[in-house]
Short mmCIF file of C-alpha atoms in Angstrom, two decimals:
data_model
loop_
_atom_site.label_atom_id
_atom_site.label_comp_id
_atom_site.label_asym_id
_atom_site.label_seq_id
_atom_site.Cartn_x
_atom_site.Cartn_y
_atom_site.Cartn_z
CA UNK A 1 155.18 240.25 66.73
CA UNK A 2 156.14 243.55 68.28
CA UNK A 3 156.46 244.74 71.83
CA UNK A 4 153.47 246.59 73.31
CA UNK A 5 153.73 250.14 74.33
CA UNK A 6 151.53 251.71 76.98
CA UNK A 7 150.38 254.35 74.49
CA UNK A 8 149.97 254.73 70.75
CA UNK A 9 152.94 255.61 68.52
CA UNK A 10 154.51 258.76 69.86
CA UNK A 11 154.02 262.05 68.18
CA UNK A 12 156.86 264.56 68.07
CA UNK A 13 155.30 266.35 71.01
CA UNK A 14 155.42 263.20 73.09
CA UNK A 15 159.02 262.56 72.29
CA UNK A 16 160.11 266.13 72.92
CA UNK A 17 158.16 266.39 76.09
CA UNK A 18 155.91 269.17 74.86
CA UNK A 19 152.15 269.47 74.83
CA UNK A 20 149.50 271.61 73.15
CA UNK A 21 147.43 271.64 76.33
CA UNK A 22 147.63 275.08 78.05
CA UNK A 23 149.06 275.33 81.59
CA UNK A 24 146.42 274.95 84.17
CA UNK A 25 145.79 277.80 86.61
CA UNK A 26 145.55 277.46 90.37
CA UNK A 27 142.14 276.27 91.50
CA UNK A 28 139.77 278.77 93.05
CA UNK A 29 138.63 278.47 96.60
CA UNK A 30 135.22 277.39 95.45
CA UNK A 31 136.87 274.46 93.65
CA UNK A 32 138.33 273.07 96.90
CA UNK A 33 137.16 269.53 97.74
CA UNK A 34 134.28 269.48 100.11
CA UNK A 35 134.85 265.98 101.52
CA UNK A 36 136.99 265.05 104.55
CA UNK A 37 140.76 265.61 104.41
CA UNK A 38 142.53 262.33 103.99
CA UNK A 39 144.77 261.08 106.81
CA UNK A 40 148.49 260.64 106.86
CA UNK A 41 150.31 258.44 104.33
CA UNK A 42 150.68 254.94 105.88
CA UNK A 43 151.69 251.54 104.60
CA UNK A 44 148.06 250.76 104.39
CA UNK A 45 147.22 253.75 102.21
CA UNK A 46 150.29 253.67 99.92
CA UNK A 47 150.84 251.67 96.75
CA UNK A 48 150.46 248.02 97.93
CA UNK A 49 152.71 246.77 95.06
CA UNK A 50 155.54 248.61 96.77
CA UNK A 51 154.64 247.18 100.14
CA UNK A 52 154.59 243.71 98.68
CA UNK A 53 157.94 243.98 96.76
CA UNK A 54 160.82 242.12 98.33
CA UNK A 55 164.58 242.43 97.72
CA UNK A 56 166.34 239.91 99.90
CA UNK A 57 169.89 240.96 98.82
CA UNK A 58 169.45 244.08 101.06
CA UNK A 59 166.77 242.57 103.41
CA UNK A 60 166.62 241.43 106.99
CA UNK A 61 170.05 239.85 107.12
CA UNK A 62 171.77 243.03 105.85
CA UNK A 63 169.88 245.30 108.25
CA UNK A 64 170.92 243.18 111.20
CA UNK A 65 174.53 243.10 109.88
CA UNK A 66 174.45 246.87 109.75
CA UNK A 67 173.28 246.96 113.40
CA UNK A 68 176.17 244.75 114.36
CA UNK A 69 178.53 247.03 112.41
CA UNK A 70 177.46 249.94 114.55
CA UNK A 71 178.07 247.83 117.72
CA UNK A 72 181.60 246.94 116.50
CA UNK A 73 182.28 250.69 115.94
CA UNK A 74 181.53 251.42 119.62
CA UNK A 75 184.50 250.59 121.92
CA UNK A 76 182.13 250.14 124.81
CA UNK A 77 180.12 247.42 123.04
CA UNK A 78 182.44 245.66 120.53
CA UNK A 79 183.52 242.93 122.99
CA UNK A 80 179.86 241.84 123.42
CA UNK A 81 179.95 240.16 120.01
CA UNK A 82 181.61 236.78 119.21
CA UNK A 83 183.29 238.21 116.11
CA UNK A 84 185.49 241.18 115.23
CA UNK A 85 184.15 242.21 111.87
CA UNK A 86 181.18 241.94 109.53
CA UNK A 87 182.01 240.19 106.21
CA UNK A 88 179.43 241.19 103.69
CA UNK A 89 179.02 238.28 101.30
CA UNK A 90 175.45 239.13 100.55
CA UNK A 91 176.00 241.18 97.40
CA UNK A 92 178.42 241.28 94.47
CA UNK A 93 180.16 244.48 95.65
CA UNK A 94 183.90 243.73 95.08
CA UNK A 95 185.40 246.98 96.28
CA UNK A 96 183.50 246.86 99.60
CA UNK A 97 185.53 243.69 100.20
CA UNK A 98 188.94 245.38 99.36
CA UNK A 99 189.20 244.65 95.67
CA UNK A 100 191.34 247.46 94.32
CA UNK A 101 190.00 249.60 91.50
CA UNK A 102 191.66 249.43 88.14
CA UNK A 103 194.30 252.22 88.09
CA UNK A 104 193.64 253.26 84.45
CA UNK A 105 189.94 253.69 85.14
CA UNK A 106 190.40 255.94 88.17
CA UNK A 107 193.16 258.00 86.49
CA UNK A 108 190.96 258.76 83.48
CA UNK A 109 187.98 259.45 85.77
CA UNK A 110 189.97 261.87 87.89
CA UNK A 111 190.87 263.91 84.82
CA UNK A 112 187.27 263.82 83.54
CA UNK A 113 185.93 265.07 86.86
CA UNK A 114 188.57 267.80 87.22
CA UNK A 115 189.73 268.75 83.74
CA UNK A 116 192.08 271.42 85.08
CA UNK A 117 194.41 268.49 85.89
CA UNK A 118 195.06 268.11 82.18
CA UNK A 119 196.69 271.50 81.99
CA UNK A 120 198.72 271.17 85.23
CA UNK A 121 202.48 271.53 84.70
CA UNK A 122 202.99 268.17 86.51
CA UNK A 123 200.32 266.22 84.61
CA UNK A 124 202.83 264.39 82.43
CA UNK A 125 204.72 263.22 85.59
CA UNK A 126 201.47 262.18 87.37
CA UNK A 127 199.63 260.43 84.54
CA UNK A 128 200.72 258.18 81.64
CA UNK A 129 200.29 259.83 78.29
CA UNK A 130 197.46 257.50 77.21
CA UNK A 131 195.44 258.56 80.25
CA UNK A 132 195.75 262.20 79.27
CA UNK A 133 194.90 261.41 75.67
CA UNK A 134 191.80 259.30 76.63
CA UNK A 135 190.51 262.00 78.93
CA UNK A 136 190.92 264.76 76.37
CA UNK A 137 189.26 262.66 73.67
CA UNK A 138 186.27 261.92 75.86
CA UNK A 139 185.93 265.48 77.09
CA UNK A 140 186.02 266.75 73.53
CA UNK A 141 183.04 264.52 72.81
CA UNK A 142 181.07 265.06 76.07
CA UNK A 143 179.07 268.23 75.45
CA UNK A 144 179.47 269.48 79.00
CA UNK A 145 181.97 267.22 80.66
CA UNK A 146 180.68 264.98 83.48
CA UNK A 147 178.62 267.83 85.03
CA UNK A 148 176.05 268.31 82.24
CA UNK A 149 173.17 266.18 80.98
CA UNK A 150 174.07 263.95 78.06
CA UNK A 151 171.85 262.58 75.32
CA UNK A 152 169.15 260.48 76.90
CA UNK A 153 170.59 257.31 75.45
CA UNK A 154 174.11 258.31 76.66
CA UNK A 155 176.87 260.16 74.90
CA UNK A 156 177.16 259.13 71.22
CA UNK A 157 180.94 258.56 71.45
CA UNK A 158 180.44 255.96 74.22
CA UNK A 159 177.63 254.20 72.31
CA UNK A 160 179.88 254.06 69.20
CA UNK A 161 182.63 252.48 71.35
CA UNK A 162 180.14 249.99 72.81
CA UNK A 163 179.01 249.08 69.30
CA UNK A 164 182.58 248.45 68.29
CA UNK A 165 183.14 246.30 71.33
CA UNK A 166 180.03 244.25 70.56
CA UNK A 167 181.09 243.79 66.90
CA UNK A 168 184.53 242.58 67.96
CA UNK A 169 183.02 240.29 70.59
CA UNK A 170 180.27 238.74 68.47
CA UNK A 171 181.50 239.13 64.88
CA UNK A 172 178.35 241.03 63.88
CA UNK A 173 177.68 244.74 63.44
CA UNK A 174 176.00 246.72 66.20
CA UNK A 175 174.18 249.96 65.73
CA UNK A 176 174.93 252.87 68.30
CA UNK A 177 171.32 253.99 68.05
CA UNK A 178 170.16 250.59 69.33
CA UNK A 179 172.43 250.90 72.43
CA UNK A 180 171.18 252.66 75.53
CA UNK A 181 173.55 253.46 78.40
CA UNK A 182 172.05 253.16 81.84
CA UNK A 183 172.64 253.38 85.51
CA UNK A 184 173.94 249.86 85.93
CA UNK A 185 172.08 246.98 84.26
CA UNK A 186 169.14 247.45 86.65
CA UNK A 187 168.03 250.70 84.98
CA UNK A 188 167.83 249.00 81.56
CA UNK A 189 165.98 245.93 82.97
CA UNK A 190 163.38 248.22 84.58
CA UNK A 191 162.89 250.12 81.28
CA UNK A 192 162.45 246.85 79.32
CA UNK A 193 159.97 245.47 81.79
CA UNK A 194 158.03 248.76 81.77
CA UNK A 195 157.64 248.46 77.98
CA UNK A 196 156.66 244.79 78.09
CA UNK A 197 154.06 244.77 80.94
CA UNK A 198 150.69 246.27 80.24
CA UNK A 199 148.49 244.37 82.69
CA UNK A 200 148.27 241.33 84.94
CA UNK A 201 147.70 239.26 81.82
CA UNK A 202 151.30 239.92 80.69
CA UNK A 203 153.60 237.22 82.03
CA UNK A 204 157.40 237.31 82.36
CA UNK A 205 159.18 233.93 82.64
CA UNK A 206 162.05 234.06 85.10
CA UNK A 207 164.40 231.39 86.39
CA UNK A 208 164.19 229.97 89.81
CA UNK A 209 166.55 230.66 91.47
CA UNK A 210 166.68 234.22 90.09
CA UNK A 211 168.05 237.59 90.95
CA UNK A 212 165.32 239.39 92.96
CA UNK A 213 165.37 242.49 90.77
CA UNK A 214 162.91 240.54 88.59
CA UNK A 215 160.61 239.16 91.23
CA UNK A 216 160.43 242.71 92.75
CA UNK A 217 159.91 244.65 89.54
CA UNK A 218 157.36 242.52 87.76
CA UNK A 219 154.58 242.69 90.28
CA UNK A 220 155.49 246.35 90.95
CA UNK A 221 154.55 247.05 87.36
CA UNK A 222 151.41 244.99 87.52
CA UNK A 223 152.60 241.90 85.56
CA UNK A 224 152.58 238.19 86.37
CA UNK A 225 155.75 236.30 87.32
CA UNK A 226 155.98 232.90 85.66
CA UNK A 227 158.62 230.64 87.27
CA UNK A 228 160.68 227.97 85.55
CA UNK A 229 163.08 225.86 87.58
CA UNK A 230 166.76 225.33 86.87
CA UNK A 231 168.06 221.76 87.33
CA UNK A 232 170.41 221.74 90.32
CA UNK A 233 171.35 218.14 89.72
CA UNK A 234 172.61 219.06 86.26
CA UNK A 235 174.72 222.14 86.97
CA UNK A 236 171.62 224.31 87.17
CA UNK A 237 170.81 223.58 83.57
CA UNK A 238 167.71 224.78 81.69
CA UNK A 239 165.12 222.42 80.20
CA UNK A 240 163.18 223.92 77.25
CA UNK A 241 160.52 221.28 77.83
CA UNK A 242 159.74 223.04 81.12
CA UNK A 243 159.43 226.37 79.33
CA UNK A 244 156.85 224.76 76.95
CA UNK A 245 154.79 223.53 79.85
CA UNK A 246 154.92 226.84 81.59
CA UNK A 247 153.54 228.55 78.52
CA UNK A 248 150.65 226.12 78.25
CA UNK A 249 149.83 226.51 81.89
CA UNK A 250 149.91 230.28 81.65
CA UNK A 251 147.50 230.30 78.73
CA UNK A 252 145.00 228.19 80.77
CA UNK A 253 145.18 230.91 83.42
CA UNK A 254 144.54 233.67 80.79
CA UNK A 255 148.11 234.95 81.05
CA UNK A 256 150.14 235.67 77.96
CA UNK A 257 153.95 235.03 78.37
CA UNK A 258 155.56 238.07 76.78
CA UNK A 259 159.17 237.58 77.75
CA UNK A 260 161.70 235.08 78.85
CA UNK A 261 164.49 236.10 81.23
CA UNK A 262 167.77 234.24 80.94
CA UNK A 263 170.59 235.13 83.34
CA UNK A 264 173.79 233.90 81.89
CA UNK A 265 176.13 233.47 83.71
CA UNK A 266 173.63 232.58 86.39
CA UNK A 267 172.80 234.66 89.42
CA UNK A 268 172.74 233.24 92.09
CA UNK A 269 173.72 229.87 90.59
CA UNK A 270 176.87 230.82 88.67
CA UNK A 271 176.34 228.46 85.69
CA UNK A 272 177.06 229.27 82.03
CA UNK A 273 174.75 227.87 79.33
CA UNK A 274 176.06 225.63 76.64
CA UNK A 275 175.69 226.88 73.09
CA UNK A 276 173.27 224.07 72.23
CA UNK A 277 171.09 225.08 75.18
CA UNK A 278 171.15 228.70 73.99
CA UNK A 279 170.06 227.58 70.47
CA UNK A 280 167.06 225.75 71.97
CA UNK A 281 166.05 228.87 73.94
CA UNK A 282 166.27 231.02 70.84
CA UNK A 283 164.21 228.58 68.82
CA UNK A 284 161.59 228.44 71.61
CA UNK A 285 161.38 232.22 71.62
CA UNK A 286 160.84 232.33 67.82
CA UNK A 287 158.22 229.72 67.79
CA UNK A 288 156.31 231.20 70.70
CA UNK A 289 156.69 234.91 69.76
CA UNK A 290 158.42 235.64 73.11
CA UNK A 291 160.95 238.41 73.69
CA UNK A 292 164.30 237.15 75.06
CA UNK A 293 165.77 239.22 77.83
CA UNK A 294 169.45 238.25 78.24
CA UNK A 295 170.98 239.36 81.50
CA UNK A 296 174.68 239.02 80.74
CA UNK A 297 176.08 241.23 83.46
CA UNK A 298 178.44 238.86 85.34
CA UNK A 299 182.09 237.93 85.00
CA UNK A 300 183.15 234.96 82.85
CA UNK A 301 185.45 232.24 84.15
CA UNK A 302 184.94 229.72 81.30
CA UNK A 303 184.35 230.09 77.54
CA UNK A 304 181.20 232.14 77.10
CA UNK A 305 178.99 233.24 74.23
CA UNK A 306 176.48 236.08 74.05
CA UNK A 307 172.96 235.37 72.94
CA UNK A 308 173.34 237.86 70.12
CA UNK A 309 176.22 235.90 68.65
CA UNK A 310 174.36 232.53 68.95
CA UNK A 311 171.24 234.20 67.42
CA UNK A 312 173.12 235.61 64.42
CA UNK A 313 175.03 232.38 63.91
CA UNK A 314 171.68 230.54 63.57
CA UNK A 315 171.00 232.32 60.33
CA UNK A 316 168.22 234.38 58.66
CA UNK A 317 165.41 232.11 59.82
CA UNK A 318 165.84 233.67 63.23
CA UNK A 319 166.28 237.26 62.15
CA UNK A 320 162.92 238.33 63.63
CA UNK A 321 163.69 237.06 67.15
CA UNK A 322 163.37 239.93 69.61
CA UNK A 323 166.40 240.16 71.90
CA UNK A 324 167.27 242.72 74.60
CA UNK A 325 170.62 242.17 76.27
CA UNK A 326 172.01 243.86 79.42
CA UNK A 327 175.52 244.39 80.68
CA UNK A 328 177.11 246.40 83.54
CA UNK A 329 180.50 247.51 84.95
CA UNK A 330 179.64 246.30 88.40
CA UNK A 331 180.83 242.66 88.51
CA UNK A 332 183.97 240.65 88.41
CA UNK A 333 187.27 242.17 87.53
CA UNK A 334 186.06 245.69 87.07
CA UNK A 335 183.82 245.81 90.09
CA UNK A 336 182.81 249.46 89.74
CA UNK A 337 179.44 249.01 91.38
CA UNK A 338 179.22 252.47 92.80
CA UNK A 339 179.70 254.17 89.44
CA UNK A 340 176.44 252.60 88.17
CA UNK A 341 177.48 252.14 84.56
CA UNK A 342 175.73 249.76 82.12
CA UNK A 343 174.05 249.38 78.81
CA UNK A 344 171.46 247.44 76.88
CA UNK A 345 171.27 246.55 73.19
CA UNK A 346 167.98 246.22 71.31
CA UNK A 347 168.00 243.56 68.56
CA UNK A 348 165.03 242.82 66.26
CA UNK A 349 162.84 245.33 68.02
CA UNK A 350 160.11 247.21 66.10
CA UNK A 351 161.12 250.81 65.19
CA UNK A 352 158.07 252.33 66.84
CA UNK A 353 158.75 250.42 70.04
CA UNK A 354 162.29 251.78 69.96
CA UNK A 355 160.79 255.28 69.99
CA UNK A 356 158.99 254.28 73.20
CA UNK A 357 162.26 253.13 74.70
CA UNK A 358 163.67 256.54 73.84
CA UNK A 359 160.81 258.30 75.40
CA UNK A 360 161.29 256.36 78.67
CA UNK A 361 165.02 257.20 78.63
CA UNK A 362 164.09 260.89 78.11
CA UNK A 363 161.83 260.95 81.07
CA UNK A 364 164.84 260.22 83.40
CA UNK A 365 166.98 262.73 81.33
CA UNK A 366 170.16 260.63 81.04
CA UNK A 367 172.32 257.99 82.74
CA UNK A 368 174.98 259.34 85.08
CA UNK A 369 178.05 260.63 83.30
CA UNK A 370 180.87 259.05 85.38
CA UNK A 371 179.12 255.68 84.81
CA UNK A 372 179.20 256.32 81.11
CA UNK A 373 182.92 257.00 81.29
CA UNK A 374 183.50 253.63 83.07
CA UNK A 375 181.46 251.87 80.33
CA UNK A 376 183.75 253.48 77.75
CA UNK A 377 186.84 252.31 79.60
CA UNK A 378 185.41 248.79 80.02
CA UNK A 379 184.83 248.33 76.27
CA UNK A 380 187.97 250.18 75.20
CA UNK A 381 190.74 249.34 77.72
CA UNK A 382 194.45 249.97 77.12
CA UNK A 383 196.06 247.79 74.44
CA UNK A 384 199.48 246.33 74.06
CA UNK A 385 202.03 249.05 73.32
CA UNK A 386 200.19 251.81 75.21
CA UNK A 387 201.84 253.15 78.41
CA UNK A 388 199.04 251.93 80.74
CA UNK A 389 198.75 248.45 79.29
CA UNK A 390 201.23 246.54 81.40
CA UNK A 391 199.84 247.68 84.69
CA UNK A 392 196.23 247.21 83.45
CA UNK A 393 197.03 243.64 82.29
CA UNK A 394 198.77 242.91 85.58
CA UNK A 395 195.88 244.17 87.70
CA UNK A 396 193.06 242.52 85.69
CA UNK A 397 194.86 239.21 85.36
CA UNK A 398 195.62 239.20 89.02
CA UNK A 399 192.05 239.85 90.10
CA UNK A 400 190.65 237.32 87.62
CA UNK A 401 193.02 234.52 88.71
CA UNK A 402 192.39 235.29 92.39
CA UNK A 403 188.61 235.12 91.84
CA UNK A 404 188.98 231.63 90.30
CA UNK A 405 191.15 230.40 93.21
CA UNK A 406 188.70 231.81 95.82
CA UNK A 407 185.72 230.23 94.08
CA UNK A 408 187.43 226.82 94.01
CA UNK A 409 188.56 226.93 97.61
CA UNK A 410 185.12 227.97 98.95
CA UNK A 411 183.37 225.38 96.75
CA UNK A 412 185.58 222.64 98.07
CA UNK A 413 185.05 223.82 101.66
CA UNK A 414 181.26 223.74 101.24
CA UNK A 415 181.23 220.24 99.78
CA UNK A 416 183.08 218.93 102.81
CA UNK A 417 180.31 220.01 105.21
CA UNK A 418 177.70 217.61 106.40
CA UNK A 419 174.57 217.69 104.31
CA UNK A 420 175.88 220.41 102.00
CA UNK A 421 176.47 220.23 98.20
CA UNK A 422 177.59 223.07 96.00
CA UNK A 423 178.01 223.30 92.23
CA UNK A 424 181.09 225.06 90.87
CA UNK A 425 180.85 228.69 89.77
CA UNK A 426 181.38 228.75 86.05
CA UNK A 427 180.88 232.38 85.21
CA UNK A 428 179.74 234.53 88.15
CA UNK A 429 181.06 235.66 91.55
CA UNK A 430 178.44 233.69 93.51
CA UNK A 431 177.99 230.24 94.98
CA UNK A 432 174.58 228.75 95.89
CA UNK A 433 175.11 225.85 98.19
CA UNK A 434 172.26 223.57 99.21
CA UNK A 435 171.98 222.85 102.95
CA UNK A 436 170.01 219.83 104.21
CA UNK A 437 168.70 221.00 107.55
CA UNK A 438 167.61 218.68 110.31
CA UNK A 439 163.84 218.47 110.93
CA UNK A 440 164.40 219.90 114.43
CA UNK A 441 165.96 223.06 112.92
CA UNK A 442 163.10 223.40 110.39
CA UNK A 443 160.59 223.07 113.26
CA UNK A 444 162.36 225.73 115.25
CA UNK A 445 162.40 228.04 112.27
CA UNK A 446 158.67 227.65 111.77
CA UNK A 447 158.12 228.27 115.50
CA UNK A 448 159.96 231.53 115.14
CA UNK A 449 158.09 232.40 111.97
CA UNK A 450 161.22 232.31 109.84
CA UNK A 451 161.89 230.35 106.65
CA UNK A 452 164.36 227.54 107.52
CA UNK A 453 167.14 228.98 105.36
CA UNK A 454 166.67 232.50 106.83
CA UNK A 455 166.88 230.91 110.35
CA UNK A 456 170.18 229.24 109.38
CA UNK A 457 171.63 232.40 107.77
CA UNK A 458 170.63 234.59 110.77
CA UNK A 459 172.35 232.10 113.09
CA UNK A 460 175.42 232.24 110.87
CA UNK A 461 175.49 235.99 111.08
CA UNK A 462 174.98 235.97 114.86
CA UNK A 463 177.90 233.62 115.44
CA UNK A 464 180.41 234.62 112.78
CA UNK A 465 179.57 238.05 111.43
CA UNK A 466 179.33 236.56 107.93
CA UNK A 467 176.31 237.99 106.00
CA UNK A 468 174.89 235.82 103.21
CA UNK A 469 171.43 235.68 101.55
CA UNK A 470 168.87 232.89 102.21
CA UNK A 471 167.86 230.95 99.12
CA UNK A 472 164.22 231.84 99.68
CA UNK A 473 165.06 235.35 98.61
CA UNK A 474 165.89 234.02 95.08
CA UNK A 475 163.37 231.19 94.87
CA UNK A 476 163.99 227.44 95.29
CA UNK A 477 162.18 224.21 94.91
CA UNK A 478 159.85 223.38 97.81
CA UNK A 479 161.58 221.47 100.61
CA UNK A 480 165.09 222.60 99.59
CA UNK A 481 167.19 225.18 101.42
CA UNK A 482 170.08 227.21 100.08
CA UNK A 483 172.02 230.39 100.57
CA UNK A 484 173.91 232.62 98.23
CA UNK A 485 177.34 233.85 99.04
CA UNK A 486 179.89 235.76 97.04
CA UNK A 487 183.54 234.57 97.09
CA UNK A 488 184.80 238.19 97.23
CA UNK A 489 186.46 238.37 100.65
CA UNK A 490 190.24 239.04 100.16
CA UNK A 491 192.17 235.92 99.25
CA UNK A 492 194.20 236.03 102.49
CA UNK A 493 190.90 235.80 104.38
CA UNK A 494 189.01 233.27 102.31
CA UNK A 495 190.38 230.27 104.28
CA UNK A 496 189.45 231.88 107.58
CA UNK A 497 185.94 232.55 106.25
CA UNK A 498 185.57 228.89 105.19
CA UNK A 499 186.90 227.73 108.56
CA UNK A 500 184.46 229.96 110.41
CA UNK A 501 181.50 228.70 108.35
CA UNK A 502 182.60 225.09 108.90
CA UNK A 503 182.72 225.53 112.70
CA UNK A 504 179.33 227.27 112.78
CA UNK A 505 177.81 224.57 110.53
CA UNK A 506 179.13 221.74 112.69
CA UNK A 507 177.83 223.35 115.87
CA UNK A 508 174.44 224.09 114.27
CA UNK A 509 174.00 220.54 113.01
CA UNK A 510 174.97 219.19 116.48
CA UNK A 511 172.49 221.45 118.19
CA UNK A 512 169.50 220.49 115.96
CA UNK A 513 170.40 216.96 115.13
CA UNK A 514 167.34 214.71 115.00
#
């Protein structure tokens, strides 16, 4: 099996963006349309797939939080609110919540963005020697520094370093030509879905709960979203038997499942799949001829394996399994969300389909250059013996251990609340507690035309200034209610956040008790 393109195999003119068709000339007056002039662009006349797309992570809750933020900035209004600050726990955005950037990363970036610093007489006093060496090495291999377009796949030197990182991580060779740098992981995910989806008959299997990038993009491209449910009672585990049933049901509806999305570690659920579970998934994809999309963009707090390593360990029988994996610099210890760096690796993909990936990458010219630099620094950090190593190790270890402590403290706090249960975060910066709401609260939510979990989360924001995302934005089993929160507030504030949520929850349950 090979992935479908939206066109036949590309000719050289397609790949190079040229055409034999002559440039058209301006139309003559006689060619002007004779019918009525169309009205203004409205939501009724625009692309309805865009109107229908939803992205809860930056939805209603965040817009209201931003309104409150403006009120807090106004001395004449700030005392009208029952809180003193907005705490954005809606998105994995570490540096927004005061996580400090890694010094080595920012030092190299500063030299890359302003190369004159490298020749400054005080450079050796300002920067460690390995920072200067790294910046010079990258600049020598970036054709125009960070201000020029790069190769559409990203600079070759960075892709070589990513390949080396993957080989060290997995124990198997990686090919730089099969690696595409991108603006975060999202850019790569969108390209892969663009390649996969040809029509409404093409289905993409996604976990529920899931990161809403998938539920927004699949219908936007005209495909069909196929939901499989994670098992909350068993640490958000994945049952392959449910995947089998989903495929059979899809075929009955004339939908062909083309791809399976696995988010590992989970977002919003935070779980890490066991190796045996990953082997079952790979075997399922081989038997069913389904492309495996492995979203591996989060931080890891327990032993973790990539799908590529598990696939290769399974031997030559599985060599034809099609795997596309995604990674970014945004999450966990690095937390460089704003630099929008990421990459994907194509494994077992048909050569002609790879050309189509390249064509898609070429249309957007190239991924941003500072993001490419951060990817390089992520996969090739300072090593023991280099001047920057001790500080780098101190900073990354400190952030990592703090994240684990914050996750544990917030999980324990949630599990003490009436009617709330929360699985531990095994590998991501998110928690997804389940809240059992009183029937009276559910009734009031319906009366206000809100989902019950949105009603709860809006009340939480109104009373505490804490912004989370309702579980309905990620998907959940009917009759259950959740919310996703990060555990990114500074460690010296995490107990206050937990206390504030606990007081709100107690008051809410009292108000709506049956």
